[in-house]
Structure formats: C-alpha cells, structure tokens
mmCIF file of C-alpha atoms in Angstrom:
data_model
loop_
_atom_site.group_PDB
_atom_site.id
_atom_site.type_symbol
_atom_site.label_atom_id
_atom_site.label_comp_id
_atom_site.label_asym_id
_atom_site.label_seq_id
_atom_site.Cartn_x
_atom_site.Cartn_y
_atom_site.Cartn_z
ATOM 1 C CA MET V 162 -0.115 0.033 0.151
ATOM 2 C CA THR V 163 1.548 3.477 -0.866
ATOM 3 C CA ARG V 164 0.907 6.760 0.831
ATOM 4 C CA ILE V 165 -1.541 7.576 -1.624
ATOM 5 C CA ASP V 166 -3.747 4.428 -0.777
ATOM 6 C CA ALA V 167 -3.322 4.888 2.986
ATOM 7 C CA THR V 168 -4.687 8.541 2.409
ATOM 8 C CA PHE V 169 -7.582 7.531 0.945
ATOM 9 C CA GLU V 170 -8.330 4.965 3.109
ATOM 10 C CA ARG V 171 -8.325 7.287 5.892
ATOM 11 C CA LEU V 172 -10.282 9.935 4.151
ATOM 12 C CA LYS V 173 -12.989 7.358 3.560
ATOM 13 C CA SER V 174 -13.031 6.301 7.078
ATOM 14 C CA GLU V 175 -13.535 10.152 8.118
ATOM 15 C CA GLY V 176 -15.981 10.523 5.619
ATOM 16 C CA LYS V 177 -14.008 13.107 3.943
ATOM 17 C CA LYS V 178 -13.243 13.917 0.255
ATOM 18 C CA ALA V 179 -9.452 14.876 -1.067
ATOM 19 C CA PHE V 180 -8.073 18.141 -1.483
ATOM 20 C CA VAL V 181 -4.987 17.630 -3.964
ATOM 21 C CA SER V 182 -2.710 21.139 -4.342
ATOM 22 C CA TYR V 183 -0.459 21.610 -7.272
ATOM 23 C CA MET V 184 2.315 23.446 -6.714
ATOM 24 C CA MET V 185 5.623 23.868 -9.638
ATOM 25 C CA ALA V 186 8.969 22.640 -8.162
ATOM 26 C CA GLY V 187 11.373 25.901 -7.833
ATOM 27 C CA ASP V 188 8.726 28.501 -8.367
ATOM 28 C CA PRO V 189 9.215 31.151 -7.631
ATOM 29 C CA ASP V 190 12.758 29.967 -6.328
ATOM 30 C CA GLU V 191 13.903 26.992 -4.349
ATOM 31 C CA ALA V 192 13.565 28.450 -1.194
ATOM 32 C CA THR V 193 9.936 29.751 -1.207
ATOM 33 C CA ALA V 194 8.935 26.646 -3.276
ATOM 34 C CA LEU V 195 10.580 24.360 -0.264
ATOM 35 C CA SER V 196 8.628 26.619 2.421
ATOM 36 C CA VAL V 197 5.406 26.354 0.943
ATOM 37 C CA MET V 198 5.337 22.651 0.499
ATOM 38 C CA ARG V 199 6.414 22.166 3.957
ATOM 39 C CA GLY V 200 3.184 23.956 4.843
ATOM 40 C CA LEU V 201 0.600 22.510 2.709
ATOM 41 C CA PRO V 202 -0.031 19.733 4.746
ATOM 42 C CA ALA V 203 -1.211 22.070 7.818
ATOM 43 C CA ALA V 204 -3.395 24.034 5.403
ATOM 44 C CA GLY V 205 -5.052 20.860 4.819
ATOM 45 C CA VAL V 206 -3.645 19.453 1.518
ATOM 46 C CA ASP V 207 -4.154 15.446 1.472
ATOM 47 C CA ILE V 208 -2.045 14.951 -1.344
ATOM 48 C CA ILE V 209 1.072 17.170 -3.054
ATOM 49 C CA GLU V 210 0.936 17.269 -6.637
ATOM 50 C CA LEU V 211 4.683 18.753 -7.713
ATOM 51 C CA GLY V 212 5.141 19.627 -11.114
ATOM 52 C CA LEU V 213 8.412 18.984 -12.815
ATOM 53 C CA PRO V 214 9.414 21.856 -14.868
ATOM 54 C CA PHE V 215 9.914 21.376 -18.406
ATOM 55 C CA THR V 216 10.244 23.158 -21.633
ATOM 56 C CA ASP V 217 7.118 22.250 -23.679
ATOM 57 C CA PRO V 218 4.218 21.843 -21.258
ATOM 58 C CA MET V 219 1.575 21.277 -23.583
ATOM 59 C CA ALA V 220 -1.102 20.275 -21.253
ATOM 60 C CA ASP V 221 -0.647 23.486 -19.135
ATOM 61 C CA GLY V 222 -2.125 26.881 -19.595
ATOM 62 C CA SER V 223 -0.107 30.210 -19.248
ATOM 63 C CA THR V 224 -0.187 30.241 -15.586
ATOM 64 C CA ILE V 225 1.508 26.868 -15.295
ATOM 65 C CA GLN V 226 3.789 27.401 -18.735
ATOM 66 C CA LEU V 227 5.318 30.865 -16.968
ATOM 67 C CA ALA V 228 5.963 29.000 -13.713
ATOM 68 C CA GLY V 229 7.711 26.277 -15.199
ATOM 69 C CA GLN V 230 10.119 28.809 -17.214
ATOM 70 C CA ARG V 231 10.495 30.510 -13.919
ATOM 71 C CA ALA V 232 11.871 27.649 -12.271
ATOM 72 C CA LEU V 233 13.753 26.616 -15.415
ATOM 73 C CA GLU V 234 15.311 30.065 -15.398
ATOM 74 C CA ASN V 235 16.600 29.594 -11.723
ATOM 75 C CA GLY V 236 18.161 26.538 -12.573
ATOM 76 C CA MET V 237 15.821 23.854 -11.288
ATOM 77 C CA THR V 238 16.147 20.340 -12.631
ATOM 78 C CA LEU V 239 14.911 17.124 -12.111
ATOM 79 C CA GLU V 240 17.543 16.417 -9.651
ATOM 80 C CA LYS V 241 17.073 19.461 -7.607
ATOM 81 C CA THR V 242 13.086 18.598 -7.830
ATOM 82 C CA LEU V 243 14.260 15.353 -6.179
ATOM 83 C CA ASP V 244 16.204 16.904 -3.597
ATOM 84 C CA MET V 245 13.220 19.155 -2.660
ATOM 85 C CA VAL V 246 10.974 16.312 -2.305
ATOM 86 C CA ARG V 247 13.863 14.723 -0.300
ATOM 87 C CA ALA V 248 14.087 18.045 2.083
ATOM 88 C CA PHE V 249 10.095 17.712 2.273
ATOM 89 C CA ARG V 250 10.333 14.008 3.588
ATOM 90 C CA SER V 251 12.838 15.011 6.174
ATOM 91 C CA ASP V 252 9.729 16.385 8.300
ATOM 92 C CA ASP V 253 6.996 14.654 6.868
ATOM 93 C CA ASP V 254 6.702 10.953 6.342
ATOM 94 C CA THR V 255 3.402 10.724 5.749
ATOM 95 C CA THR V 256 1.265 13.156 3.154
ATOM 96 C CA PRO V 257 1.637 11.777 -0.655
ATOM 97 C CA ILE V 258 3.676 13.279 -3.213
ATOM 98 C CA VAL V 259 2.688 12.842 -6.746
ATOM 99 C CA LEU V 260 5.235 13.924 -9.295
ATOM 100 C CA MET V 261 3.250 15.223 -12.551
ATOM 101 C CA GLY V 262 5.383 16.243 -15.366
ATOM 102 C CA TYR V 263 6.550 14.873 -18.981
ATOM 103 C CA TYR V 264 8.508 12.187 -20.412
ATOM 104 C CA ASN V 265 11.563 13.686 -21.965
ATOM 105 C CA PRO V 266 13.487 14.336 -18.476
ATOM 106 C CA ILE V 267 12.593 11.117 -17.257
ATOM 107 C CA TYR V 268 13.786 9.493 -20.596
ATOM 108 C CA ASN V 269 17.035 11.541 -20.408
ATOM 109 C CA ARG V 270 17.606 10.251 -17.111
ATOM 110 C CA GLY V 271 17.111 6.919 -17.743
ATOM 111 C CA VAL V 272 13.888 5.004 -16.275
ATOM 112 C CA ASP V 273 15.452 2.590 -14.382
ATOM 113 C CA GLN V 274 17.671 5.253 -12.785
ATOM 114 C CA PHE V 275 14.962 7.604 -12.259
ATOM 115 C CA LEU V 276 12.726 5.019 -10.779
ATOM 116 C CA ILE V 277 15.105 4.227 -8.283
ATOM 117 C CA ASP V 278 15.905 8.019 -7.161
ATOM 118 C CA ALA V 279 12.205 8.677 -7.182
ATOM 119 C CA LYS V 280 11.279 5.976 -4.868
ATOM 120 C CA GLU V 281 14.495 6.877 -2.404
ATOM 121 C CA ALA V 282 13.491 10.676 -2.526
ATOM 122 C CA GLY V 283 9.907 9.831 -1.502
ATOM 123 C CA ILE V 284 7.534 10.206 -4.312
ATOM 124 C CA ASP V 285 4.658 8.338 -4.268
ATOM 125 C CA GLY V 286 3.208 8.320 -7.775
ATOM 126 C CA LEU V 287 3.463 9.806 -11.226
ATOM 127 C CA ILE V 288 1.778 11.799 -13.398
ATOM 128 C CA VAL V 289 2.975 11.573 -17.028
ATOM 129 C CA VAL V 290 0.721 13.440 -19.448
ATOM 130 C CA ASP V 291 2.485 12.433 -22.694
ATOM 131 C CA LEU V 292 2.811 8.692 -21.978
ATOM 132 C CA PRO V 293 -0.686 7.381 -23.677
ATOM 133 C CA PRO V 294 -1.654 3.623 -22.328
ATOM 134 C CA GLU V 295 -0.470 2.263 -25.571
ATOM 135 C CA GLU V 296 3.090 2.852 -24.196
ATOM 136 C CA ASP V 297 2.560 1.626 -21.074
ATOM 137 C CA GLU V 298 5.777 -0.631 -20.965
ATOM 138 C CA GLU V 299 7.836 2.483 -21.217
ATOM 139 C CA LEU V 300 6.921 3.948 -18.098
ATOM 140 C CA CYS V 301 3.905 3.130 -16.431
ATOM 141 C CA ILE V 302 4.444 -0.574 -15.494
ATOM 142 C CA PRO V 303 7.683 -0.099 -14.543
ATOM 143 C CA ALA V 304 6.895 2.106 -12.240
ATOM 144 C CA GLN V 305 3.814 0.042 -10.721
ATOM 145 C CA ASN V 306 6.690 -2.802 -10.031
ATOM 146 C CA ALA V 307 8.785 -0.196 -8.465
ATOM 147 C CA GLY V 308 5.942 0.588 -6.037
ATOM 148 C CA LEU V 309 4.814 3.746 -7.353
ATOM 149 C CA ASN V 310 1.495 4.640 -8.416
ATOM 150 C CA PHE V 311 1.164 5.711 -11.773
ATOM 151 C CA ILE V 312 -1.928 7.914 -12.482
ATOM 152 C CA ARG V 313 -3.810 8.551 -15.515
ATOM 153 C CA LEU V 314 -5.961 11.240 -17.025
ATOM 154 C CA ALA V 315 -9.446 10.900 -18.468
ATOM 155 C CA THR V 316 -10.940 13.817 -20.335
ATOM 156 C CA PRO V 317 -14.327 14.372 -21.382
ATOM 157 C CA THR V 318 -13.399 12.869 -24.771
ATOM 158 C CA THR V 319 -12.436 9.689 -23.369
ATOM 159 C CA ASP V 320 -15.345 7.887 -24.528
ATOM 160 C CA ASP V 321 -16.727 4.440 -23.251
ATOM 161 C CA GLN V 322 -14.271 2.579 -25.762
ATOM 162 C CA ARG V 323 -11.418 4.265 -24.429
ATOM 163 C CA LEU V 324 -11.885 4.336 -21.036
ATOM 164 C CA PRO V 325 -10.858 0.622 -20.183
ATOM 165 C CA LYS V 326 -7.957 1.156 -21.709
ATOM 166 C CA VAL V 327 -7.066 4.148 -19.630
ATOM 167 C CA LEU V 328 -8.126 2.344 -17.149
ATOM 168 C CA GLN V 329 -6.189 -0.731 -17.261
ATOM 169 C CA ASN V 330 -2.754 -0.082 -15.479
ATOM 170 C CA THR V 331 -3.868 3.122 -13.746
ATOM 171 C CA SER V 332 -3.461 3.014 -9.917
ATOM 172 C CA GLY V 333 -3.806 5.621 -6.868
ATOM 173 C CA PHE V 334 -6.516 7.426 -8.286
ATOM 174 C CA VAL V 335 -7.701 8.378 -11.712
ATOM 175 C CA TYR V 336 -7.293 12.006 -12.609
ATOM 176 C CA TYR V 337 -10.631 13.350 -14.158
ATOM 177 C CA VAL V 338 -10.172 16.685 -16.044
ATOM 178 C CA SER V 339 -12.999 18.813 -15.970
ATOM 179 C CA ILE V 340 -12.805 20.829 -19.033
ATOM 180 C CA THR V 341 -11.954 20.347 -22.638
ATOM 181 C CA GLY V 342 -8.393 22.358 -23.167
ATOM 182 C CA ILE V 343 -5.331 23.194 -21.122
ATOM 183 C CA THR V 344 -5.325 23.906 -17.535
ATOM 184 C CA GLY V 345 -6.398 27.075 -16.150
ATOM 185 C CA ALA V 346 -8.510 27.623 -19.647
ATOM 186 C CA ALA V 347 -12.102 27.595 -17.822
ATOM 187 C CA ALA V 348 -14.056 27.197 -15.072
ATOM 188 C CA ALA V 349 -15.762 23.344 -13.481
ATOM 189 C CA GLN V 350 -18.872 23.076 -13.615
ATOM 190 C CA ALA V 351 -20.164 19.893 -11.590
ATOM 191 C CA ALA V 352 -23.606 19.357 -13.341
ATOM 192 C CA ASP V 353 -21.177 18.639 -15.816
ATOM 193 C CA VAL V 354 -18.474 16.607 -14.065
ATOM 194 C CA ALA V 355 -21.075 14.544 -12.062
ATOM 195 C CA PRO V 356 -22.058 12.342 -14.637
ATOM 196 C CA GLU V 357 -18.532 11.505 -16.218
ATOM 197 C CA VAL V 358 -17.225 10.780 -12.558
ATOM 198 C CA ALA V 359 -20.076 8.175 -12.183
ATOM 199 C CA ARG V 360 -19.389 6.753 -15.599
ATOM 200 C CA ILE V 361 -15.561 6.224 -14.624
ATOM 201 C CA LYS V 362 -16.823 4.791 -11.089
ATOM 202 C CA ALA V 363 -18.823 2.352 -12.969
ATOM 203 C CA GLN V 364 -15.884 0.911 -14.364
ATOM 204 C CA THR V 365 -13.313 1.096 -11.543
ATOM 205 C CA ASP V 366 -12.824 0.970 -7.981
ATOM 206 C CA LEU V 367 -10.273 3.923 -7.904
ATOM 207 C CA PRO V 368 -10.939 7.362 -6.313
ATOM 208 C CA VAL V 369 -11.815 9.466 -8.991
ATOM 209 C CA ILE V 370 -10.242 13.036 -8.366
ATOM 210 C CA VAL V 371 -11.236 16.235 -10.435
ATOM 211 C CA GLY V 372 -8.971 19.023 -11.762
ATOM 212 C CA PHE V 373 -8.576 22.051 -13.888
ATOM 213 C CA GLY V 374 -10.916 24.703 -13.752
ATOM 214 C CA ILE V 375 -11.272 25.188 -10.034
ATOM 215 C CA ARG V 376 -10.233 28.500 -8.353
ATOM 216 C CA THR V 377 -12.252 29.122 -5.418
ATOM 217 C CA PRO V 378 -13.697 27.332 -2.450
ATOM 218 C CA ASP V 379 -17.257 26.909 -3.120
ATOM 219 C CA VAL V 380 -16.417 25.698 -6.661
ATOM 220 C CA ALA V 381 -13.963 23.310 -4.500
ATOM 221 C CA GLU V 382 -16.851 22.140 -2.452
ATOM 222 C CA GLU V 383 -19.174 21.759 -5.518
ATOM 223 C CA ILE V 384 -16.505 19.458 -7.304
ATOM 224 C CA ALA V 385 -15.482 17.553 -4.508
ATOM 225 C CA GLY V 386 -19.202 16.863 -3.390
ATOM 226 C CA VAL V 387 -19.713 14.769 -6.988
ATOM 227 C CA ALA V 388 -16.286 13.056 -6.783
ATOM 228 C CA ASP V 389 -13.658 11.996 -4.552
ATOM 229 C CA GLY V 390 -11.691 15.073 -4.021
ATOM 230 C CA CYS V 391 -10.272 17.865 -6.341
ATOM 231 C CA VAL V 392 -7.217 19.690 -7.256
ATOM 232 C CA VAL V 393 -6.018 22.825 -7.519
ATOM 233 C CA GLY V 394 -3.401 24.161 -9.259
ATOM 234 C CA SER V 395 -3.226 27.320 -11.452
ATOM 235 C CA ALA V 396 -4.960 29.108 -8.795
ATOM 236 C CA ILE V 397 -2.477 28.560 -6.377
ATOM 237 C CA VAL V 398 0.348 28.758 -9.070
ATOM 238 C CA ALA V 399 -1.198 32.597 -10.014
ATOM 239 C CA GLU V 400 -1.020 33.260 -6.021
ATOM 240 C CA LEU V 401 2.704 32.625 -5.744
ATOM 241 C CA ALA V 402 3.345 34.656 -9.188
ATOM 242 C CA SER V 403 1.465 37.534 -7.971
ATOM 243 C CA GLY V 404 4.544 38.258 -5.512
ATOM 244 C CA LYS V 405 2.183 37.132 -2.754
ATOM 245 C CA SER V 406 4.423 35.653 0.591
ATOM 246 C CA GLY V 407 4.291 31.786 1.548
ATOM 247 C CA ASP V 408 1.815 32.195 4.444
ATOM 248 C CA GLU V 409 -0.386 34.438 2.184
ATOM 249 C CA VAL V 410 -0.602 31.590 -0.300
ATOM 250 C CA LEU V 411 -1.120 29.201 2.552
ATOM 251 C CA SER V 412 -3.668 30.921 3.724
ATOM 252 C CA PHE V 413 -5.747 31.001 0.414
ATOM 253 C CA VAL V 414 -4.607 26.837 0.231
ATOM 254 C CA LYS V 415 -6.853 26.166 3.405
ATOM 255 C CA THR V 416 -9.664 28.181 2.055
ATOM 256 C CA LEU V 417 -9.862 25.621 -0.776
ATOM 257 C CA ALA V 418 -9.067 22.645 1.301
ATOM 258 C CA ASP V 419 -11.787 23.831 3.744
ATOM 259 C CA GLY V 420 -14.214 24.187 0.640
ATOM 260 C CA ALA V 421 -13.309 20.513 -0.520
ATOM 261 C CA HIS V 422 -13.385 18.985 3.041
ATOM 262 C CA SER V 423 -16.589 20.331 3.779
ATOM 263 C CA ALA V 424 -18.142 18.759 0.367
#
C-alpha cells in the first residue's frame, strides 16, 4: 500500500473528500517553493502534486507554463526537484507526493535510474501526461513494479470505448480533467462533471479526483461533492506568481481545502 492508498483509506474512514494541491517545483525560487510545500499539509492538503519543470508543457495553460519557465530560469532540474522532495520528507513521512510532468526529463535520466531515485526521494506516484496507455511498457508498468502509483488522466473526450484502456494499468486514483483544453482555461461545472465521474466509477474502484478549472472554495466544494475530491493548481500558482508571501499563499490554500473537505 502506497501513501496515496493509505490517504484515501483514511479519508474514507473520516467521511471526507480529498484535497489535492499542485505547485511547480522551484517556483518562484527553491527556498520559497520548499517553504510553501512544507506548509501545505497544515493548510489541509491531503496529497501534493509537484510539477516537474519542462520546456514544452503541452497540457498546461500560461499560468503553469510561466511557472515552469521561472523555475527553469532559476536553475531547477529533475535532480533539484528530487532534492526538494528529500528535504520535505525529512519532516513529513506521511503526506503523499505525486510528481506531475512530461516524459522527456525522465527518459533523459533513464527510466530505471529515475525510478530508483524517485522512490528513494519519497515520490509516491507519477502523472506523465504525454505517455498514452499504448506506451505502458515504457514507464507505467516499471513504475508500478517499483512501488509507485501511475495515475492516468481521463477527459471529457475519453469515450466508453477508450476508457477501459485508460484505466487498465492506472493505480492510486483517476484524475478526471473537468474541461476540454489546457489548465486554467475555464471554470469547472459540477453539473457537467457529475455524470462523467459516475461513468468512470462504474468501471473502476479507484477514487476519482477532478482537476482543471477550480479556483474558489465554493467550486472546490461543489466539485468534491460529486467526486472523491478535487485538485487545484493554476489558482495556487497564480497566487505565488503575484508576489504574495508563502503564508498568504498557504492561507488561500486553506480556504480551498476547507471547501473541499466540507463537501
């Protein structure tokens, strides 16, 4: 059982939905990013989704693209991202961390070495958005064998014929993308999300977490109310980009977590 599995079991026993927060490693700088990351659990975050900076983040909107550019310009690398996780783990051995990014940096490091390093650093799961199920032998299955969850995205365009393929080697949870498009592009609507979550849950026992388009506590509550939890990314990254202090950002995160947990 991974930390992700244990977290969902705990939340289920407490009758609570999950709140997942996204942040970009190294944005706006290494020290601030680590300080914010360390404060996320106390702000109510159940699972941390940590972005791995990459030069061509095709699934991300401008907010997260710019965060990745800032991190790269500040010298953030895959190794420094893993060091950030190691530093976090020196104080927190329970909060799950999901590394979200693209395959190129992992491929460049070598899959076998990456998986050894990620596991040692304290990563619990991976979301690699540019590896489809047809490429599961490339990273998904080796990651599962190494004890890491491999979390797949389902979208509004994932039809009933495609869905079983998406789910077949997924573990940890299913990430449902609430809108068609890139991160931060539009607002999520619970009325649209609810039937899609039900459709996915009819084919898997995994928790279904909804992301994209969630910016306020009210929307977090509405979306978590029709799923097993929600993810907020661009709204948090935008707070950091605006120059707010780490404490101010964490206060904002807490309002979102409180919204999701009240669902």
